[in-house]
PDB file of C-alpha atoms in Angstrom:
ATOM      1  CA  UNK M  10      27.985-191.297-194.961  1.00  0.00           C
ATOM      2  CA  UNK M  11      27.535-194.406-193.641  1.00  0.00           C
ATOM      3  CA  UNK M  12      29.807-196.064-190.623  1.00  0.00           C
ATOM      4  CA  UNK M  13      32.180-198.773-191.402  1.00  0.00           C
ATOM      5  CA  UNK M  14      30.897-202.426-191.431  1.00  0.00           C
ATOM      6  CA  UNK M  15      31.781-204.335-188.412  1.00  0.00           C
ATOM      7  CA  UNK M  16      33.257-207.751-189.161  1.00  0.00           C
ATOM      8  CA  UNK M  17      33.987-210.662-186.663  1.00  0.00           C
ATOM      9  CA  UNK M  18      36.961-212.739-187.727  1.00  0.00           C
ATOM     10  CA  UNK M  19      37.242-216.205-185.968  1.00  0.00           C
ATOM     11  CA  UNK M  20      39.967-218.443-186.512  1.00  0.00           C
ATOM     12  CA  UNK M  21      42.572-220.362-184.239  1.00  0.00           C
ATOM     13  CA  UNK M  22      45.555-219.729-186.571  1.00  0.00           C
ATOM     14  CA  UNK M  23      47.188-216.591-185.175  1.00  0.00           C
ATOM     15  CA  UNK M  24      49.211-215.513-188.235  1.00  0.00           C
ATOM     16  CA  UNK M  25      46.111-215.946-190.323  1.00  0.00           C
ATOM     17  CA  UNK M  26      43.696-213.980-187.944  1.00  0.00           C
ATOM     18  CA  UNK M  27      46.050-211.124-187.496  1.00  0.00           C
ATOM     19  CA  UNK M  28      47.117-210.704-191.280  1.00  0.00           C
ATOM     20  CA  UNK M  29      43.725-210.834-192.402  1.00  0.00           C
ATOM     21  CA  UNK M  30      42.395-208.354-189.787  1.00  0.00           C
ATOM     22  CA  UNK M  31      45.192-206.131-190.670  1.00  0.00           C
ATOM     23  CA  UNK M  32      44.245-206.308-194.474  1.00  0.00           C
ATOM     24  CA  UNK M  33      40.420-205.812-193.568  1.00  0.00           C
ATOM     25  CA  UNK M  34      41.283-202.668-191.534  1.00  0.00           C
ATOM     26  CA  UNK M  35      43.301-201.473-194.386  1.00  0.00           C
ATOM     27  CA  UNK M  36      40.198-201.658-196.478  1.00  0.00           C
ATOM     28  CA  UNK M  37      38.355-199.556-194.055  1.00  0.00           C
ATOM     29  CA  UNK M  38      36.291-202.393-192.192  1.00  0.00           C
ATOM     30  CA  UNK M  39      36.092-202.600-188.322  1.00  0.00           C
ATOM     31  CA  UNK M  40      37.583-206.064-187.526  1.00  0.00           C
ATOM     32  CA  UNK M  41      37.223-207.845-184.271  1.00  0.00           C
ATOM     33  CA  UNK M  42      39.112-211.155-183.952  1.00  0.00           C
ATOM     34  CA  UNK M  43      38.457-214.367-181.928  1.00  0.00           C
ATOM     35  CA  UNK M  44      40.776-217.315-181.396  1.00  0.00           C
ATOM     36  CA  UNK M  45      38.211-219.828-180.374  1.00  0.00           C
ATOM     37  CA  UNK M  46      34.521-220.663-181.168  1.00  0.00           C
ATOM     38  CA  UNK M  47      33.645-219.870-177.516  1.00  0.00           C
ATOM     39  CA  UNK M  48      35.128-216.524-177.800  1.00  0.00           C
ATOM     40  CA  UNK M  49      33.486-215.702-181.023  1.00  0.00           C
ATOM     41  CA  UNK M  50      29.828-216.946-179.719  1.00  0.00           C
ATOM     42  CA  UNK M  51      30.488-214.524-176.724  1.00  0.00           C
ATOM     43  CA  UNK M  52      31.328-211.684-179.022  1.00  0.00           C
ATOM     44  CA  UNK M  53      28.383-212.428-181.174  1.00  0.00           C
ATOM     45  CA  UNK M  54      26.117-211.980-178.237  1.00  0.00           C
ATOM     46  CA  UNK M  55      27.952-208.802-176.834  1.00  0.00           C
ATOM     47  CA  UNK M  56      28.159-206.923-180.036  1.00  0.00           C
ATOM     48  CA  UNK M  57      26.573-206.222-183.775  1.00  0.00           C
ATOM     49  CA  UNK M  58      28.099-207.338-186.540  1.00  0.00           C
ATOM     50  CA  UNK M  59      27.664-207.147-190.257  1.00  0.00           C
ATOM     51  CA  UNK M  60      29.548-210.130-191.165  1.00  0.00           C
ATOM     52  CA  UNK M  61      31.233-213.214-189.599  1.00  0.00           C
ATOM     53  CA  UNK M  62      34.160-214.786-191.093  1.00  0.00           C
ATOM     54  CA  UNK M  63      34.859-218.107-189.512  1.00  0.00           C
ATOM     55  CA  UNK M  64      37.015-221.230-189.728  1.00  0.00           C
ATOM     56  CA  UNK M  65      35.590-224.467-188.956  1.00  0.00           C
ATOM     57  CA  UNK M  66      38.176-226.440-187.116  1.00  0.00           C
ATOM     58  CA  UNK M  67      39.033-224.664-184.201  1.00  0.00           C
ATOM     59  CA  UNK M  68      38.942-224.979-180.219  1.00  0.00           C
ATOM     60  CA  UNK M  69      35.381-224.451-178.974  1.00  0.00           C
ATOM     61  CA  UNK M  70      33.528-225.233-182.225  1.00  0.00           C
ATOM     62  CA  UNK M  71      32.270-228.650-181.471  1.00  0.00           C
ATOM     63  CA  UNK M  72      29.853-229.826-184.202  1.00  0.00           C
ATOM     64  CA  UNK M  73      30.103-226.421-185.998  1.00  0.00           C
ATOM     65  CA  UNK M  74      28.320-224.696-182.859  1.00  0.00           C
ATOM     66  CA  UNK M  75      29.601-221.121-184.053  1.00  0.00           C
ATOM     67  CA  UNK M  76      28.040-221.657-187.450  1.00  0.00           C
ATOM     68  CA  UNK M  77      24.887-222.940-186.051  1.00  0.00           C
ATOM     69  CA  UNK M  78      24.811-219.984-183.341  1.00  0.00           C
ATOM     70  CA  UNK M  79      25.238-217.385-186.338  1.00  0.00           C
ATOM     71  CA  UNK M  80      22.502-219.004-188.286  1.00  0.00           C
ATOM     72  CA  UNK M  81      20.030-218.998-185.521  1.00  0.00           C
ATOM     73  CA  UNK M  82      20.068-215.191-185.443  1.00  0.00           C
ATOM     74  CA  UNK M  83      18.729-215.333-189.191  1.00  0.00           C
ATOM     75  CA  UNK M  84      20.452-212.188-190.625  1.00  0.00           C
ATOM     76  CA  UNK M  85      23.879-212.376-190.089  1.00  0.00           C
ATOM     77  CA  UNK M  86      26.015-213.280-193.356  1.00  0.00           C
ATOM     78  CA  UNK M  87      28.710-215.863-192.624  1.00  0.00           C
ATOM     79  CA  UNK M  88      31.991-216.739-194.864  1.00  0.00           C
ATOM     80  CA  UNK M  89      33.379-219.923-193.965  1.00  0.00           C
ATOM     81  CA  UNK M  90      37.331-220.276-194.509  1.00  0.00           C
ATOM     82  CA  UNK M  91      38.939-223.537-194.074  1.00  0.00           C
ATOM     83  CA  UNK M  92      41.854-225.557-194.596  1.00  0.00           C
ATOM     84  CA  UNK M  93      39.863-229.017-194.420  1.00  0.00           C
ATOM     85  CA  UNK M  94      37.071-229.009-196.756  1.00  0.00           C
ATOM     86  CA  UNK M  95      34.646-231.874-196.898  1.00  0.00           C
ATOM     87  CA  UNK M  96      31.296-232.609-198.017  1.00  0.00           C
ATOM     88  CA  UNK M  97      29.704-232.872-194.725  1.00  0.00           C
ATOM     89  CA  UNK M  98      30.827-229.515-193.620  1.00  0.00           C
ATOM     90  CA  UNK M  99      29.919-227.637-197.095  1.00  0.00           C
ATOM     91  CA  UNK M 100      26.468-229.274-196.593  1.00  0.00           C
ATOM     92  CA  UNK M 101      26.189-228.137-193.239  1.00  0.00           C
ATOM     93  CA  UNK M 102      27.347-224.689-194.288  1.00  0.00           C
ATOM     94  CA  UNK M 103      24.626-224.593-196.982  1.00  0.00           C
ATOM     95  CA  UNK M 104      22.076-225.640-194.247  1.00  0.00           C
ATOM     96  CA  UNK M 105      23.193-222.787-192.315  1.00  0.00           C
ATOM     97  CA  UNK M 106      22.878-220.010-195.239  1.00  0.00           C
ATOM     98  CA  UNK M 107      26.531-219.579-195.456  1.00  0.00           C
ATOM     99  CA  UNK M 108      27.157-216.920-198.294  1.00  0.00           C
ATOM    100  CA  UNK M 109      30.707-218.112-199.250  1.00  0.00           C
ATOM    101  CA  UNK M 110      32.810-221.129-198.403  1.00  0.00           C
ATOM    102  CA  UNK M 111      36.626-220.507-199.185  1.00  0.00           C
ATOM    103  CA  UNK M 112      39.388-223.065-199.109  1.00  0.00           C
ATOM    104  CA  UNK M 113      42.689-222.136-197.544  1.00  0.00           C
ATOM    105  CA  UNK M 114      45.016-220.948-198.940  1.00  0.00           C
ATOM    106  CA  UNK M 115      43.007-218.279-201.012  1.00  0.00           C
ATOM    107  CA  UNK M 116      44.137-214.874-202.247  1.00  0.00           C
ATOM    108  CA  UNK M 117      43.144-211.951-200.145  1.00  0.00           C
ATOM    109  CA  UNK M 118      41.524-210.419-203.175  1.00  0.00           C
ATOM    110  CA  UNK M 119      39.002-213.410-203.379  1.00  0.00           C
ATOM    111  CA  UNK M 120      38.234-213.009-199.714  1.00  0.00           C
ATOM    112  CA  UNK M 121      37.691-209.350-200.296  1.00  0.00           C
ATOM    113  CA  UNK M 122      35.347-210.046-203.186  1.00  0.00           C
ATOM    114  CA  UNK M 123      33.242-212.110-201.023  1.00  0.00           C
ATOM    115  CA  UNK M 124      33.099-209.677-198.096  1.00  0.00           C
ATOM    116  CA  UNK M 125      32.002-206.971-200.493  1.00  0.00           C
ATOM    117  CA  UNK M 126      29.375-209.401-201.926  1.00  0.00           C
ATOM    118  CA  UNK M 127      28.210-210.453-198.558  1.00  0.00           C
ATOM    119  CA  UNK M 128      27.893-206.843-197.086  1.00  0.00           C
ATOM    120  CA  UNK M 129      26.043-205.433-200.342  1.00  0.00           C
ATOM    121  CA  UNK M 130      23.526-208.394-199.835  1.00  0.00           C
ATOM    122  CA  UNK M 131      23.273-207.400-196.090  1.00  0.00           C
ATOM    123  CA  UNK M 132      22.612-203.805-196.864  1.00  0.00           C
ATOM    124  CA  UNK M 133      20.111-204.586-199.417  1.00  0.00           C
ATOM    125  CA  UNK M 134      18.140-206.733-196.931  1.00  0.00           C
ATOM    126  CA  UNK M 135      18.231-204.240-194.207  1.00  0.00           C
ATOM    127  CA  UNK M 136      17.043-201.700-196.614  1.00  0.00           C
ATOM    128  CA  UNK M 137      14.137-203.867-197.787  1.00  0.00           C
ATOM    129  CA  UNK M 138      13.209-204.391-194.132  1.00  0.00           C
ATOM    130  CA  UNK M 139      13.282-200.729-193.544  1.00  0.00           C
ATOM    131  CA  UNK M 140      11.057-200.211-196.399  1.00  0.00           C
ATOM    132  CA  UNK M 141       8.561-202.994-195.552  1.00  0.00           C
ATOM    133  CA  UNK M 142       8.311-201.403-192.092  1.00  0.00           C
ATOM    134  CA  UNK M 143       7.895-197.812-193.373  1.00  0.00           C
ATOM    135  CA  UNK M 144       4.986-199.124-195.589  1.00  0.00           C
ATOM    136  CA  UNK M 145       3.600-201.051-192.873  1.00  0.00           C
ATOM    137  CA  UNK M 146       3.350-197.845-190.905  1.00  0.00           C
ATOM    138  CA  UNK M 147       1.351-196.222-193.405  1.00  0.00           C
ATOM    139  CA  UNK M 148       4.234-194.466-195.224  1.00  0.00           C
ATOM    140  CA  UNK M 149       3.982-193.464-199.039  1.00  0.00           C
ATOM    141  CA  UNK M 150       6.490-194.237-201.431  1.00  0.00           C
ATOM    142  CA  UNK M 151       7.411-190.544-201.676  1.00  0.00           C
ATOM    143  CA  UNK M 152       7.843-190.265-198.077  1.00  0.00           C
ATOM    144  CA  UNK M 153       9.835-193.560-197.910  1.00  0.00           C
ATOM    145  CA  UNK M 154      12.085-192.490-200.828  1.00  0.00           C
ATOM    146  CA  UNK M 155      12.742-189.031-198.935  1.00  0.00           C
ATOM    147  CA  UNK M 156      13.594-190.655-195.906  1.00  0.00           C
ATOM    148  CA  UNK M 157      15.944-193.086-197.604  1.00  0.00           C
ATOM    149  CA  UNK M 158      17.722-190.203-199.546  1.00  0.00           C
ATOM    150  CA  UNK M 159      18.016-188.165-196.359  1.00  0.00           C
ATOM    151  CA  UNK M 160      19.737-191.203-194.415  1.00  0.00           C
ATOM    152  CA  UNK M 161      22.091-192.033-197.269  1.00  0.00           C
ATOM    153  CA  UNK M 162      20.620-195.525-197.595  1.00  0.00           C
TER     154      UNK M 162
END
């Protein structure tokens, strides 16, 4: 059995942040929260996350710094949630490889579907990376399959 996925939720709206965190935890995810972009950037530097869910308009997120920081790592999937959608932010989100862009208010089930899709994609990418590494180390397909089966991936 694999460890629960770890999610960072960054939003300056206390009610949204706390209620979504509770709902994600009830679904079995580990969920850390940040109230500012600055706090979220610090947390990204100190911890490993499987997913970032972030608002765009919040203190400490000038020029979408948080989005760009997350994108610079290359592999962290990001879901944007915003009450202020615009073409420029949507374009920047695409440039930063955001996996979903949700407009508030939205149904929690919609967010949950986006979370599940993002985490499944991340899991598949990690598995592919692991297989590539194993092949480059001289492993055979049978050895790699056995290793994957024994690790539960």
